Short mmCIF file of C-alpha atoms and ligand atoms in Angstrom, two decimals:
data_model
loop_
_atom_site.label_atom_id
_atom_site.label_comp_id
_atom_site.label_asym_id
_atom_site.label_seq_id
_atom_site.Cartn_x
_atom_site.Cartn_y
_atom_site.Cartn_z
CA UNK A 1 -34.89 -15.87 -1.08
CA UNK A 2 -32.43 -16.48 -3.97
CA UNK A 3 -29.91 -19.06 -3.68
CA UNK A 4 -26.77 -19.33 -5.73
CA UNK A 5 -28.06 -21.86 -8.02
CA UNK A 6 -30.91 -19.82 -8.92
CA UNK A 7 -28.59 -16.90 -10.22
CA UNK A 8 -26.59 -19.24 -11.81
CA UNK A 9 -28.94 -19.99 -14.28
CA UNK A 10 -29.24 -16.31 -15.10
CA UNK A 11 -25.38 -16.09 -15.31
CA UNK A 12 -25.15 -15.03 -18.99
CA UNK A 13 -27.70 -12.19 -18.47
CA UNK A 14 -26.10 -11.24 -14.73
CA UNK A 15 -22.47 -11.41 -15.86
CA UNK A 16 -23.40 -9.07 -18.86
CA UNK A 17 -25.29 -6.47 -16.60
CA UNK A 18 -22.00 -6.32 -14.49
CA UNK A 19 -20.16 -5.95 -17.85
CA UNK A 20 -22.26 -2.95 -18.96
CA UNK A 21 -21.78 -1.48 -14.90
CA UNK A 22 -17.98 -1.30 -15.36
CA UNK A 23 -17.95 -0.09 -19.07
CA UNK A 24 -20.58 2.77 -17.37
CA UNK A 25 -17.87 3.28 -14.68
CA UNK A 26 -14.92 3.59 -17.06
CA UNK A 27 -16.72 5.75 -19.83
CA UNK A 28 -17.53 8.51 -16.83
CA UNK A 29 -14.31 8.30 -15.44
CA UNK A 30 -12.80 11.31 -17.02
CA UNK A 31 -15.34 13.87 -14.99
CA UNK A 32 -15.85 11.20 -11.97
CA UNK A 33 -14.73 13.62 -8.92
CA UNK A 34 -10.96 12.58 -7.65
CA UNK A 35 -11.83 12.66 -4.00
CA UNK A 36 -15.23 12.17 -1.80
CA UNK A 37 -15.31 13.15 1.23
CA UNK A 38 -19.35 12.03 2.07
CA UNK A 39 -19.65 10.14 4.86
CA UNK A 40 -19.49 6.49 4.20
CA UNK A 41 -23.59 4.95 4.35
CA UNK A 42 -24.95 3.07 7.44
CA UNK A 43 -23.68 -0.07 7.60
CA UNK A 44 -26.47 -3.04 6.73
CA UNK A 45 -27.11 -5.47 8.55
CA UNK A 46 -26.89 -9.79 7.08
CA UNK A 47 -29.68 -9.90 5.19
CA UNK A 48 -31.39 -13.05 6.88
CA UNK A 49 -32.61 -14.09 2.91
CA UNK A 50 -30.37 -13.10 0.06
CA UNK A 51 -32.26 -10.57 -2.54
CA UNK A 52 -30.16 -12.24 -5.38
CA UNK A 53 -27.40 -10.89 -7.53
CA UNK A 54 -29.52 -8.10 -9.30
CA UNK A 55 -30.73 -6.64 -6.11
CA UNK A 56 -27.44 -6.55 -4.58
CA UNK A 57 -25.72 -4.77 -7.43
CA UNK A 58 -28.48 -2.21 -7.43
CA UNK A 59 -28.14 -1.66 -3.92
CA UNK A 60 -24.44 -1.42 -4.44
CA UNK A 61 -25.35 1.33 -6.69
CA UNK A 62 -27.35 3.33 -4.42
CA UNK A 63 -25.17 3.02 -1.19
CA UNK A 64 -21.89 3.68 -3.22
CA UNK A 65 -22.14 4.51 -7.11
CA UNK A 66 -21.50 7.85 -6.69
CA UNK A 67 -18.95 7.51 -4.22
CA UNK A 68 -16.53 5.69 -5.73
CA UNK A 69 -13.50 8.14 -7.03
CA UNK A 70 -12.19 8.76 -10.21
CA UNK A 71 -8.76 7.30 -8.08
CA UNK A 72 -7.93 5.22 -12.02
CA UNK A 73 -8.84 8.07 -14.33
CA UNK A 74 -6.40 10.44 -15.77
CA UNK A 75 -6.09 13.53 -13.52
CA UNK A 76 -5.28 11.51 -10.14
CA UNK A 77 -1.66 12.29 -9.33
CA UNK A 78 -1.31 11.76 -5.68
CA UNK A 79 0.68 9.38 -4.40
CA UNK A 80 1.93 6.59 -6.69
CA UNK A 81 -0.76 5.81 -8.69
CA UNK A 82 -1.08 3.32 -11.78
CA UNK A 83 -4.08 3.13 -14.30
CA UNK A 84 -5.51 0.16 -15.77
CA UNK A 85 -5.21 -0.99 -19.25
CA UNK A 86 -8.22 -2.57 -20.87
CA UNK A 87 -5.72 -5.96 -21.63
CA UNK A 88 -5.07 -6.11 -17.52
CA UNK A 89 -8.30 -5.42 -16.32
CA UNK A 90 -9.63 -8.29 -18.63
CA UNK A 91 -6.70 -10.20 -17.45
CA UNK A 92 -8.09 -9.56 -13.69
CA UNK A 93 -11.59 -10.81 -14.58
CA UNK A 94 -10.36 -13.88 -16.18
CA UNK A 95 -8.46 -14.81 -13.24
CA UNK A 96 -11.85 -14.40 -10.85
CA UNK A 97 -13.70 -16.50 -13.11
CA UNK A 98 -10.88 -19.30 -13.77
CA UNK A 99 -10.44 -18.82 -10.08
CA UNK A 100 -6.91 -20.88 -10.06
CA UNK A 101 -5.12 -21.55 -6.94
CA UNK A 102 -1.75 -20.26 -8.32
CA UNK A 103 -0.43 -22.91 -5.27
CA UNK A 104 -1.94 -25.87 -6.68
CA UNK A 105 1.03 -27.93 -8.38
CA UNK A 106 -2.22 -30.22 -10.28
CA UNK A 107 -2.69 -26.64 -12.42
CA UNK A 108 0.85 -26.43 -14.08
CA UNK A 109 -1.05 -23.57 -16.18
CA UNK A 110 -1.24 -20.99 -13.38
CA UNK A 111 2.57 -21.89 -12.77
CA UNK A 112 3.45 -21.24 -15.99
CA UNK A 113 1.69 -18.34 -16.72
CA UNK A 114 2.96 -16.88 -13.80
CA UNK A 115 6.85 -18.03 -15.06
CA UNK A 116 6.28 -16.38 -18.63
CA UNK A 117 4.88 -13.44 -17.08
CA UNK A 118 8.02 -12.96 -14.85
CA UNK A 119 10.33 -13.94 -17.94
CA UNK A 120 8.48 -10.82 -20.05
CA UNK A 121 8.91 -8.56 -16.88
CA UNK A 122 12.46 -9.13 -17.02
CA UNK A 123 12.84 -8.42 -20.91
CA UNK A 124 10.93 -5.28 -20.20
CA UNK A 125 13.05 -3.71 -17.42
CA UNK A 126 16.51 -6.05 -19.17
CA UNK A 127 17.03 -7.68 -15.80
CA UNK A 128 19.01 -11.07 -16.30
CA UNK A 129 17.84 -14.13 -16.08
CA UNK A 130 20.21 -14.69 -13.32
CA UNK A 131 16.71 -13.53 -10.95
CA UNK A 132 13.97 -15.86 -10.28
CA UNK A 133 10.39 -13.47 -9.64
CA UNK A 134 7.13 -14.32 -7.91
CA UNK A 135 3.82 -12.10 -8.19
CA UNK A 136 3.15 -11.12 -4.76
CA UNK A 137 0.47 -8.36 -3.43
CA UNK A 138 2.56 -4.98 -3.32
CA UNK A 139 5.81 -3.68 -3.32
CA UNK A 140 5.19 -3.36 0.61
CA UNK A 141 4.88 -7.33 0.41
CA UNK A 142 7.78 -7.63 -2.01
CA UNK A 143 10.02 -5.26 0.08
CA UNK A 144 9.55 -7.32 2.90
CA UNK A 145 9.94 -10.57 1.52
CA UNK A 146 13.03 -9.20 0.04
CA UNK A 147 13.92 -8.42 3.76
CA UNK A 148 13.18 -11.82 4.92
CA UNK A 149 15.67 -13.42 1.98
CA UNK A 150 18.33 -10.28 3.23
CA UNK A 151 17.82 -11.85 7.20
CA UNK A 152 18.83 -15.75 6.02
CA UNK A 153 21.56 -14.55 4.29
CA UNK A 154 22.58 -12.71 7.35
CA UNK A 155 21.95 -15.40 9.58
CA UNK A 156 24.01 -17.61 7.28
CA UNK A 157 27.03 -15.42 7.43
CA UNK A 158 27.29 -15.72 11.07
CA UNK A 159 26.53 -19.37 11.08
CA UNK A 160 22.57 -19.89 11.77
CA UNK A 161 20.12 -20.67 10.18
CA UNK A 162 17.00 -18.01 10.91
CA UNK A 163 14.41 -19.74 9.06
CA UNK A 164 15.08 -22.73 11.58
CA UNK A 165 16.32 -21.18 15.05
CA UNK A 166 14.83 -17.81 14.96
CA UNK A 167 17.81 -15.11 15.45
CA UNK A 168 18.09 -15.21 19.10
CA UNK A 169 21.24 -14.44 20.73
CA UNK A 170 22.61 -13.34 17.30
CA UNK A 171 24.01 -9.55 17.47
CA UNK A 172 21.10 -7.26 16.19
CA UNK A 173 20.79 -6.74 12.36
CA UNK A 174 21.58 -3.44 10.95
CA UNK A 175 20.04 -2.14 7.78
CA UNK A 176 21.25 0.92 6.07
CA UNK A 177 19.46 3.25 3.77
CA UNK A 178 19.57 6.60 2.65
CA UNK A 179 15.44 7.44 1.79
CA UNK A 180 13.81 4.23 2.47
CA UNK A 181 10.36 4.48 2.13
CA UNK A 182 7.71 3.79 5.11
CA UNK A 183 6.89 0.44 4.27
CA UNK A 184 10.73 -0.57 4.84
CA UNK A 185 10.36 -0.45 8.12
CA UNK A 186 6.40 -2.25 9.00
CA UNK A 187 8.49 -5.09 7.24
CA UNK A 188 11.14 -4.67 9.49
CA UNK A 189 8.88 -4.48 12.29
CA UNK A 190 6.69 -7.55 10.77
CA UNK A 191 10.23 -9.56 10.75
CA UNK A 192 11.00 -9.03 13.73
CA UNK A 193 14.14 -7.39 13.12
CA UNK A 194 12.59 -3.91 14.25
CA UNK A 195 12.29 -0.84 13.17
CA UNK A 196 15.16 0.60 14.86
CA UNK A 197 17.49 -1.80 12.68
CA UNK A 198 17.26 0.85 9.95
CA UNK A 199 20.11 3.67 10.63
CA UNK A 200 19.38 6.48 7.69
CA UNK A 201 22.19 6.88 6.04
CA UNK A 202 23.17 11.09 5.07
CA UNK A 203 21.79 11.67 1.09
CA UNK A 204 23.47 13.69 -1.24
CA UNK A 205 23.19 17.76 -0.52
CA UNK A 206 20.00 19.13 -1.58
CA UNK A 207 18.80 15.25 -2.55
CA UNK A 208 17.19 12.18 -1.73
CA UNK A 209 19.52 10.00 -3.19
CA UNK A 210 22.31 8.49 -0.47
CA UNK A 211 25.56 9.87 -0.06
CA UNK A 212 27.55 6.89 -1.13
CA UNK A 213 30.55 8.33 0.80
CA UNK A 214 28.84 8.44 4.13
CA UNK A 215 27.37 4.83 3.60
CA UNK A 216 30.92 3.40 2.88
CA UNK A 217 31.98 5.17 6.10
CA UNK A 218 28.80 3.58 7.92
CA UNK A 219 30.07 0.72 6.57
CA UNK A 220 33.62 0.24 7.36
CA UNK A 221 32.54 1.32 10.56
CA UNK A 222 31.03 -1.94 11.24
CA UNK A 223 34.65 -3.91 11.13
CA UNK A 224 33.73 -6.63 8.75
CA UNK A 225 30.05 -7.65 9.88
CA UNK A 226 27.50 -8.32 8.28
CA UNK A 227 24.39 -6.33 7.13
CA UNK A 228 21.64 -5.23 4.67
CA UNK A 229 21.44 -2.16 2.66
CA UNK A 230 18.50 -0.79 1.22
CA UNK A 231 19.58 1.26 -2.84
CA UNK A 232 16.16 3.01 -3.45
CA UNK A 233 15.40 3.39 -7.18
CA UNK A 234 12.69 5.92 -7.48
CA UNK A 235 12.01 7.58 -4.24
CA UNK A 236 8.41 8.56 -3.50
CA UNK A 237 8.68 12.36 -3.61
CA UNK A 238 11.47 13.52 -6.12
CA UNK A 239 12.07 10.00 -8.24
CA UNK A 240 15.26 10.59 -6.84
CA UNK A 241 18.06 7.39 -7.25
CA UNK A 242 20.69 5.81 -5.89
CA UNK A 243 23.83 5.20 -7.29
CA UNK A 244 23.44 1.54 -7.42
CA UNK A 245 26.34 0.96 -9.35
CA UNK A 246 28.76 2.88 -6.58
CA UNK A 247 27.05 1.28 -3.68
CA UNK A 248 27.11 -2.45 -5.70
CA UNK A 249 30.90 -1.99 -6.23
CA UNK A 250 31.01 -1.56 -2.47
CA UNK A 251 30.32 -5.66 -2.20
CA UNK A 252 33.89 -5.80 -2.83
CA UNK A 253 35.16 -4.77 0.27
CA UNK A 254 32.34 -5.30 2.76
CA UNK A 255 29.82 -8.14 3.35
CA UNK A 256 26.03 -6.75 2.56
CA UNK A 257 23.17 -7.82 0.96
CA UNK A 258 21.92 -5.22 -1.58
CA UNK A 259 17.87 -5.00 -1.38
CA UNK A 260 16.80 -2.59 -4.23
CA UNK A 261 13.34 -0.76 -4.00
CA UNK A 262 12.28 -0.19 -7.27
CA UNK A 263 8.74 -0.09 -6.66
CA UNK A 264 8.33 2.14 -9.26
CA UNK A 265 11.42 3.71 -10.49
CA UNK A 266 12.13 0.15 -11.98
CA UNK A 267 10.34 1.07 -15.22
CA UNK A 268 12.67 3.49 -16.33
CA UNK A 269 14.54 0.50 -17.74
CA UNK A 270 11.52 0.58 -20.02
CA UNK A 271 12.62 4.46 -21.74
CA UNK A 272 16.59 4.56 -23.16
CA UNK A 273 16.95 8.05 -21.47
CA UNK A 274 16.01 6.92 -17.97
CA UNK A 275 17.43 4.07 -18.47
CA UNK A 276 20.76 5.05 -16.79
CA UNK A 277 19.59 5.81 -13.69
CA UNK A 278 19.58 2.31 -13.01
CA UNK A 279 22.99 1.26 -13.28
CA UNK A 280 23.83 -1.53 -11.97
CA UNK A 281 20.98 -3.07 -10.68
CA UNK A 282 21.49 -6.07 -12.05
CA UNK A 283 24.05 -6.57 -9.19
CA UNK A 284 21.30 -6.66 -6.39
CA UNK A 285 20.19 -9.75 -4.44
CA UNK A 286 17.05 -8.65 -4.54
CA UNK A 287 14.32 -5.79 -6.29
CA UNK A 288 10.92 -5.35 -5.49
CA UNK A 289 8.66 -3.89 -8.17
CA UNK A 290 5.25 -3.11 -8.40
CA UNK A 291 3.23 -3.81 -11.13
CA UNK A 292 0.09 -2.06 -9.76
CA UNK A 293 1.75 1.27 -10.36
CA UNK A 294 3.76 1.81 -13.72
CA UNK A 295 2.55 -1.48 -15.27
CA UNK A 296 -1.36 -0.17 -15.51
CA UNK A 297 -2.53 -3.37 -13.90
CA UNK A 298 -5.08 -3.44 -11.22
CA UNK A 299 -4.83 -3.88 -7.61
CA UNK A 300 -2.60 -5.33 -6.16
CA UNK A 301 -0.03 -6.73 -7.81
CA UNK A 302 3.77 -6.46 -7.84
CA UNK A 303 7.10 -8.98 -8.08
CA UNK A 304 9.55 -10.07 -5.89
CA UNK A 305 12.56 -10.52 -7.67
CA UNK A 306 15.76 -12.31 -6.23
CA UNK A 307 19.10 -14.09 -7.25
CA UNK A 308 18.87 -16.25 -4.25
CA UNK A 309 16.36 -18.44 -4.44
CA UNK A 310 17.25 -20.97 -1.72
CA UNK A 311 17.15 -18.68 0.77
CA UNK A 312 13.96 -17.32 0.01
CA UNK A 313 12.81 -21.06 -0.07
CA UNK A 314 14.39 -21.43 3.25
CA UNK A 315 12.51 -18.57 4.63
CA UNK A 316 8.89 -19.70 2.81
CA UNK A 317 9.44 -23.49 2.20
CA UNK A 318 5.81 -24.43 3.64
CA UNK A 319 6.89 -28.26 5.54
CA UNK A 320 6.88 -28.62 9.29
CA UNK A 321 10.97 -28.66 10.05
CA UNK A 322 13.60 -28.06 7.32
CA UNK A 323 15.03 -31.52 7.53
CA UNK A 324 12.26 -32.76 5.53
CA UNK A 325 14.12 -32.35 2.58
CA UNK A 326 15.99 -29.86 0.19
CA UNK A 327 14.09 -26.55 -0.22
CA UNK A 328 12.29 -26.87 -3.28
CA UNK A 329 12.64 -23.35 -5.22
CA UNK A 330 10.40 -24.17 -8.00
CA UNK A 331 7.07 -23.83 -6.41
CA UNK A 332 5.21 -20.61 -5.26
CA UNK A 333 4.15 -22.49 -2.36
CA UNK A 334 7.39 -22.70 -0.90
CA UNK A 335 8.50 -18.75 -1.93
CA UNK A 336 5.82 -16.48 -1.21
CA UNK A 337 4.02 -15.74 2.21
CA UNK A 338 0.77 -17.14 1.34
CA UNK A 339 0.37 -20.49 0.55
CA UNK A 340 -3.02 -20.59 -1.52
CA UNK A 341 -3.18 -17.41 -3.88
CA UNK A 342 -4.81 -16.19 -6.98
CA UNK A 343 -3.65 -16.32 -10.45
CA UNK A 344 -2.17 -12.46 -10.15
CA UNK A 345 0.27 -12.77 -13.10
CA UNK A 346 -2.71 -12.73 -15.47
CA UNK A 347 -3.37 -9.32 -15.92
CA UNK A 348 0.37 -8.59 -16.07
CA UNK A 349 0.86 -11.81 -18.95
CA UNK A 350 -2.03 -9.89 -20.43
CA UNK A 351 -1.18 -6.54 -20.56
CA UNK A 352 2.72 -7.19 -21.48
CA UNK A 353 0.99 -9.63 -24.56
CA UNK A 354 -1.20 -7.09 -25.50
CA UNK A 355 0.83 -4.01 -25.40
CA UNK A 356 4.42 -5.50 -25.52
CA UNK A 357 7.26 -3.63 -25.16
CA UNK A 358 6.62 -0.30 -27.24
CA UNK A 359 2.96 -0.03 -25.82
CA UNK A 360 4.95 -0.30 -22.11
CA UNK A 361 7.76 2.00 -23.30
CA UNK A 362 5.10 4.39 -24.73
CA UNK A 363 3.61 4.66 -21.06
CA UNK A 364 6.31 5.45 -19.34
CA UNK A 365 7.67 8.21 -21.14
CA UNK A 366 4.26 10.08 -21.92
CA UNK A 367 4.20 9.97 -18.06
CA UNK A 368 7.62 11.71 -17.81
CA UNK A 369 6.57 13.99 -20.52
CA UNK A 370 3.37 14.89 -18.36
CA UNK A 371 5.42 15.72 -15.50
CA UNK A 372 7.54 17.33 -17.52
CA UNK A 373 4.62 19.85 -19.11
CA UNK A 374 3.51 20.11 -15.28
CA UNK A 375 6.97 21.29 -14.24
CA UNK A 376 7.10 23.45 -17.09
CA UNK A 377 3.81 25.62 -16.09
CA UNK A 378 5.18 25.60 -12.46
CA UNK A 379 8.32 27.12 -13.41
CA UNK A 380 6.85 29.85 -15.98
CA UNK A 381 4.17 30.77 -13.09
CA UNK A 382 3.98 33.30 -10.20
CA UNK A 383 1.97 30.98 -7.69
CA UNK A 384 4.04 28.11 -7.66
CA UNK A 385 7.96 27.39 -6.81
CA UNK A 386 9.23 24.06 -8.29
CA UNK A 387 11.24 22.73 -5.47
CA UNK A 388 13.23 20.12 -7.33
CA UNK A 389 14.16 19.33 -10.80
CA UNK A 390 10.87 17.24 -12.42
CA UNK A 391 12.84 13.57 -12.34
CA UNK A 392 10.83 11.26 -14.26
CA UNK A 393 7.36 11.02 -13.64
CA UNK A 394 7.27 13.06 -9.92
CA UNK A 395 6.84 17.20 -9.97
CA UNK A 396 7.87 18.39 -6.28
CA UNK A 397 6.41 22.13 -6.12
CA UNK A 398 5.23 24.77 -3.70
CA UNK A 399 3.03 27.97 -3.24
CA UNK A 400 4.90 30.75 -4.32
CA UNK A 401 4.69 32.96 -0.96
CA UNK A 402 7.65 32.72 1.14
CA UNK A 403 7.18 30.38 3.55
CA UNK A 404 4.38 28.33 2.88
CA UNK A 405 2.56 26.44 6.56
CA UNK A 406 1.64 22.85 6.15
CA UNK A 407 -1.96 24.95 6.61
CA UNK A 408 -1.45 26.86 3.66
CA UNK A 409 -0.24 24.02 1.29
CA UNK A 410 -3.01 21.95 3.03
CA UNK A 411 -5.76 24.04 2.65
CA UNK A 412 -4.62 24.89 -1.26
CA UNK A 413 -5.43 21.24 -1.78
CA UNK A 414 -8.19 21.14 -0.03
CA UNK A 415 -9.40 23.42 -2.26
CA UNK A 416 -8.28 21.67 -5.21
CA UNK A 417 -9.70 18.61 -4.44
CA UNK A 418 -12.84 20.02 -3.99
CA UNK A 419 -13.27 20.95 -7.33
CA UNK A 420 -12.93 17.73 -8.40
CA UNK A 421 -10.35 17.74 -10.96
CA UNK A 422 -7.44 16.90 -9.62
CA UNK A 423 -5.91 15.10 -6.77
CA UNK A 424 -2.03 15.65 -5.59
CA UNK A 425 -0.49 15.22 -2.10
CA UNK A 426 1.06 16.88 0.53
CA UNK A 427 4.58 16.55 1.31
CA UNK A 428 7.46 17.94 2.49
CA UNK A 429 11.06 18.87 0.83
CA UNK A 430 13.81 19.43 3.39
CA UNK A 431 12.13 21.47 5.25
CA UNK A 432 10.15 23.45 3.04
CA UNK A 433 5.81 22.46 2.95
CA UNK A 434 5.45 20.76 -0.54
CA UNK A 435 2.81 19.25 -3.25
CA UNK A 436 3.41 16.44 -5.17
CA UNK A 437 2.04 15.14 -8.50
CA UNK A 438 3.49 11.84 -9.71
CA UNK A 439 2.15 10.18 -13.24
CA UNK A 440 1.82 7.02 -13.93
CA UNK A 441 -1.61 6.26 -15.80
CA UNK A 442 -1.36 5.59 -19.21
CA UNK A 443 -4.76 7.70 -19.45
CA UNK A 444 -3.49 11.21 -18.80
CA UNK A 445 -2.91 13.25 -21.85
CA UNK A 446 -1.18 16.76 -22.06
CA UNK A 447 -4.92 17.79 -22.27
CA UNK A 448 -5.55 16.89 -19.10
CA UNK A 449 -2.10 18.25 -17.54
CA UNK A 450 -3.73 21.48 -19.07
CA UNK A 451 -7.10 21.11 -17.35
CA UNK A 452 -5.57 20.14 -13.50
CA UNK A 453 -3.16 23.45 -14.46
CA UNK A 454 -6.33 25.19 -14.77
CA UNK A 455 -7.94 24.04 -11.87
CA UNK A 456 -4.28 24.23 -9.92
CA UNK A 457 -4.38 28.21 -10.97
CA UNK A 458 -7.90 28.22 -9.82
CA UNK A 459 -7.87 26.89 -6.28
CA UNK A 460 -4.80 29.35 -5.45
CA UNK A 461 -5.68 32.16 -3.30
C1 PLP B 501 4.56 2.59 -3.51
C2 PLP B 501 5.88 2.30 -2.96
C3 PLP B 501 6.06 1.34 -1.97
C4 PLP B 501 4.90 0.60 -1.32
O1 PLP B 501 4.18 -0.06 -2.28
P1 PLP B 501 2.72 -0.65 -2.09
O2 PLP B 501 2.42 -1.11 -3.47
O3 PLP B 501 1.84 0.47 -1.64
O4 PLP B 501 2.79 -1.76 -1.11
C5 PLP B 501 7.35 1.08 -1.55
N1 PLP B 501 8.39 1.75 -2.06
C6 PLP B 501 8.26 2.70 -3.00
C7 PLP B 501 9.47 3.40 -3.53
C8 PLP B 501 6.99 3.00 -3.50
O5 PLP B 501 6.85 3.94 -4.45
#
C-alpha cells in the first residue's frame, strides 16, 4: 500500500518521469493516429490499496497510451480545434502545482494575474478598455454568462430585477440571431429563458452571415420592447460574419442588448487583413472568446468579456439576498458561475508573455494561409467542389459527384480517418452534404496541408 506521503518523498524523481511521459507524447504526435475508434478498456474497479504513483502511470499507459489521439497535433482539422504552445502548456502545469483558488481574495496574485492576462487579451484583439473580462471554462460558458448579463439588462428595462425575483410574469424574452451556434441555445435552456426564445433571423443569400435588413424588420416589429441579439463573429462552418457595425448602429433606434460570439473569429483582430471583419465590435455589451481554440492554450479556457459589469455582478454576486450591499464587480467570486476556480489565466499570461503579439499574429494568419493552400487544391481538383469561398481559417468543400448523400460524404471520412492522417467533419451547406476543415494549431505547416491532401486524394473513391 502506498500512501501519499510515501510518493511525496519521491516527488522529484515522479514529477520528472511524468515530464519525460508528456515530452514522449508530444514528440510522437505528428504520426499519433487522429481518431480511435477501439473500444474503450474494462472499467477497474477501487483498488482497495493504492499501487503508488509509478504503478498507476504505467497502468495508465497500458489501458490508454495508445489510445489517446493525435486531437493537438498538426493535421486535426475537425471542428474548432486549438493547439498548445509549449509557453501555455507550462503555464497549465504551473497552475496544478501552485494550485491557487483564483476565488480566494487572501491570493491577490491569482487576481492579478488573471487582470493582466485580460488587459493583454484586449491589446491583442484592440478591444477597449471600456470591457472588464473573466477566464471562464469555454465559449459555451462565456456565451451563456453573456446571456445571463443580456437577461438583467432586460429585466431592468421593464422594471425587475431578475437576479432577485426570477422573471415571472414578465412577457417572454426574445433573442434574435441569424447563425447562432448550438451552444446559444443549452444556455438559453440552462437560463431558463428557453430555447424557443431564439427566433433565427434570414442570413444574407448564399451566406451565414444575417441579413441585417430582415433583423431590423424583426425588430421594429417588436414596437419598442426590449430584447437580445446574438452578432456571430466567426461562424462554425464558413467563418462567416456579421455586420456588427450595421446591426450596432441599429441601438439607435431600438432597445437591444448586443451579445457577440466571437468564440473564435475574435482573433482576426490579431491579422490587419481580417481585421475588418470585425467592425464595430467594440460597440457590444458583451463577447465571448475562447482561448482554448485560436490562442493555443489547453483545455478549457476562454473569456467573458462585458461593458456591464454590475449586471453581471448582479447576476453572480455570491451573498444570500442583494440587499446585503452594493454588488462588488471587482472580484471573480461575485462574476463568474463558480465560486472556487483554478488559476486558468496562467497559461494564457504565459503564452501572450512568451509569444506576444507577433508570435499570436504569426498564428493566426499561417492558419488562414493553411486554409487557404487547402482551398486552393480543392478548387484545382476533380474530386472535390469548394462550396464556399475559404474565409479565414474554415475550408467548406464537397465530393465532386453531383449530389453527394450524407452516406457518401460520411463514409469518405470514414475512410479518411482511418488512415490516420487527418481528421475533418461532416457538415452541411444549405442543403448540399459538406466537409469541413478549420485551422487553428499553430503546429500545422503547408507540409502537412500537403500530406492530409494526399491522404484526402487517397481515401476518395
Ligand atoms: C466553439 C464555439 C462555441 C462553443 O465553444 P466551446 O469552447 O466548445 O464551449 C461557440 N460558438 C462558436 C462560434 C464556436 O466556434
Amino acid at each position: 500500500m502506498t500512501q501519499p506521503a510515501e510518493d511525496d518523498r519521491a516527488a522529484a524523481d515522479l514529477l520528472r518521469l511524468t515530464c519525460e511521459e508528456a515530452i514522449h507524447f508530444l514528440a510522437g504526435l505528428s504520426d499519433r493516429p487522429v481518431n480511435n475508434d477501439s473500444a474503450p478498456p474494462a472499467r477497474i474497479a477501487l483498488p482497495a490499496r493504492g499501487v503508488g504513483f509509478r504503478a498507476a502511470l504505467a497502468s495508465f499507459r497500458d489501458i490508454y497510451g495508445s489510445s489517446l489521439t493525435g486531437s493537438v497535433g498538426p493535421r486535426y482539422f475537425g471542428f474548432v480545434t486549438g493547439g498548445t504552445t509549449i509557453a501555455a502548456l507550462a503555464g497549465d502545469w504551473l497552475t496544478s502545482t501552485f494550485d491557487q483558488n483564483a476565488a480566494d481574495l487572501t491570493s491577490r496574485a491569482a487576481a492579478h494575474i488573471e487582470a493582466s492576462a485580460v488587459a493583454m487579451l484586449r491589446e491583442l484583439l484592440r478591444l477597449p478598455d471600456t470591457f472588464s473580462g473573466r477566464f471562464v471554462t469555454g465559449a459555451t460558458t462565456s456565451n451563456m454568462v453573456g446571456l445571463a448579463i443580456a437577461r438583467q439588462w432586460w429585466g431592468r428595462q421593464l422594471g425587475v430585477d431578475v437576479s432577485e425575483r426570477g422573471a415571472h410574469g414578465l412577457p417572454a424574452l426574445t433573442v434574435l440571431s441569424g447563425s447562432p451556434h448550438s451552444c446559444i441555445y443549452k444556455a438559453l435552456s440552462i437560463l431558463g429563458v428557453g430555447r424557443a426564445a431564439l427566433r433565427r433571423v434570414a442570413t444574407e443569400r448564399g451566406r451565414e452571415s444575417v441579413d441585417v435588413a430582415a433583423l431590423r424588420d424583426a425588430l421594429a416589429a417588436r414596437g419598442g420592447q426590449p430584447c437580445v441579439v446574438v452578432a456571430n463573429a466567426g461562424v462554425v462552418n464558413t467563418a462567416d460574419f456579421d455586420d456588427i457595425a450595421a446591426i450596432a448602429a441599429l441601438q439607435s433606434q431600438f432597445p437591444f442588448f448586443l451579445h457577440v460570439d466571437a468564440a473564435f473569429g475574435g482573433f482576426a483582430a490579431c491579422s490587419p487583413t481580417c481585421r475588418p471583419l470585425l467592425e464595430g465590435w467594440e460597440q457590444a455589451d458583451s463577447i465571448a472568446i475562447d482561448a482554448h481554440k485560436w490562442l493555443n492554450v489547453p483545455y478549457d479556457s476562454a473569456i467573458q468579456l462585458t461593458r456591464h459589469p454590475t449586471l453581471q455582478a448582479e447576476v453572480f454576486q455570491n451573498v444570500g439576498a442583494a440587499y446585503l450591499g452594493a454588488p462588488n464587480t471587482d472580484d471573480a467570486l461575485h462574476l463568474t458561475p463558480e465560486n472556487s476556480r483554478r488559476l486558468r489565466a496562467l497559461p494564457a499570461w504565459m503564452t501572450l508573455i512568451a509569444y506576444g503579439e507577433a508570435g499570436h499574429r504569426a498564428i493566426v494568419e499561417s492558419s488562414c494561409q493553411c486554409a487557404s493552400l487547402l482551398g486552393e487544391r480543392i478548387a484545382d481538383s476533380s474530386v472535390f467542389r469548394l462550396l464556399a469561398p475559404v474565409r479565414m481559417n474554415i475550408v467548406v468543400f464537397t465530393l465532386s459527384s453531383p449530389d453527394p448523400t450524407a452516406d457518401d460524404v460520411a463514409s469518405f471520412l470514414t475512410r479518411l480517418r482511418d488512415s490516420g492522417q487527418t481528421y475533418l467533419t461532416q457538415t452541411t451547406y444549405g442543403s448540399v452534404q459538406a466537409i469541413r476543415a478549420a485551422f487553428s494549431n499553430w503546429r500545422t505547416t503547408p507540409q502537412d496541408v500537403e500530406r492530409a491532401w494526399r491522404a484526402m486524394l487517397e481515401s476518395v473513391r
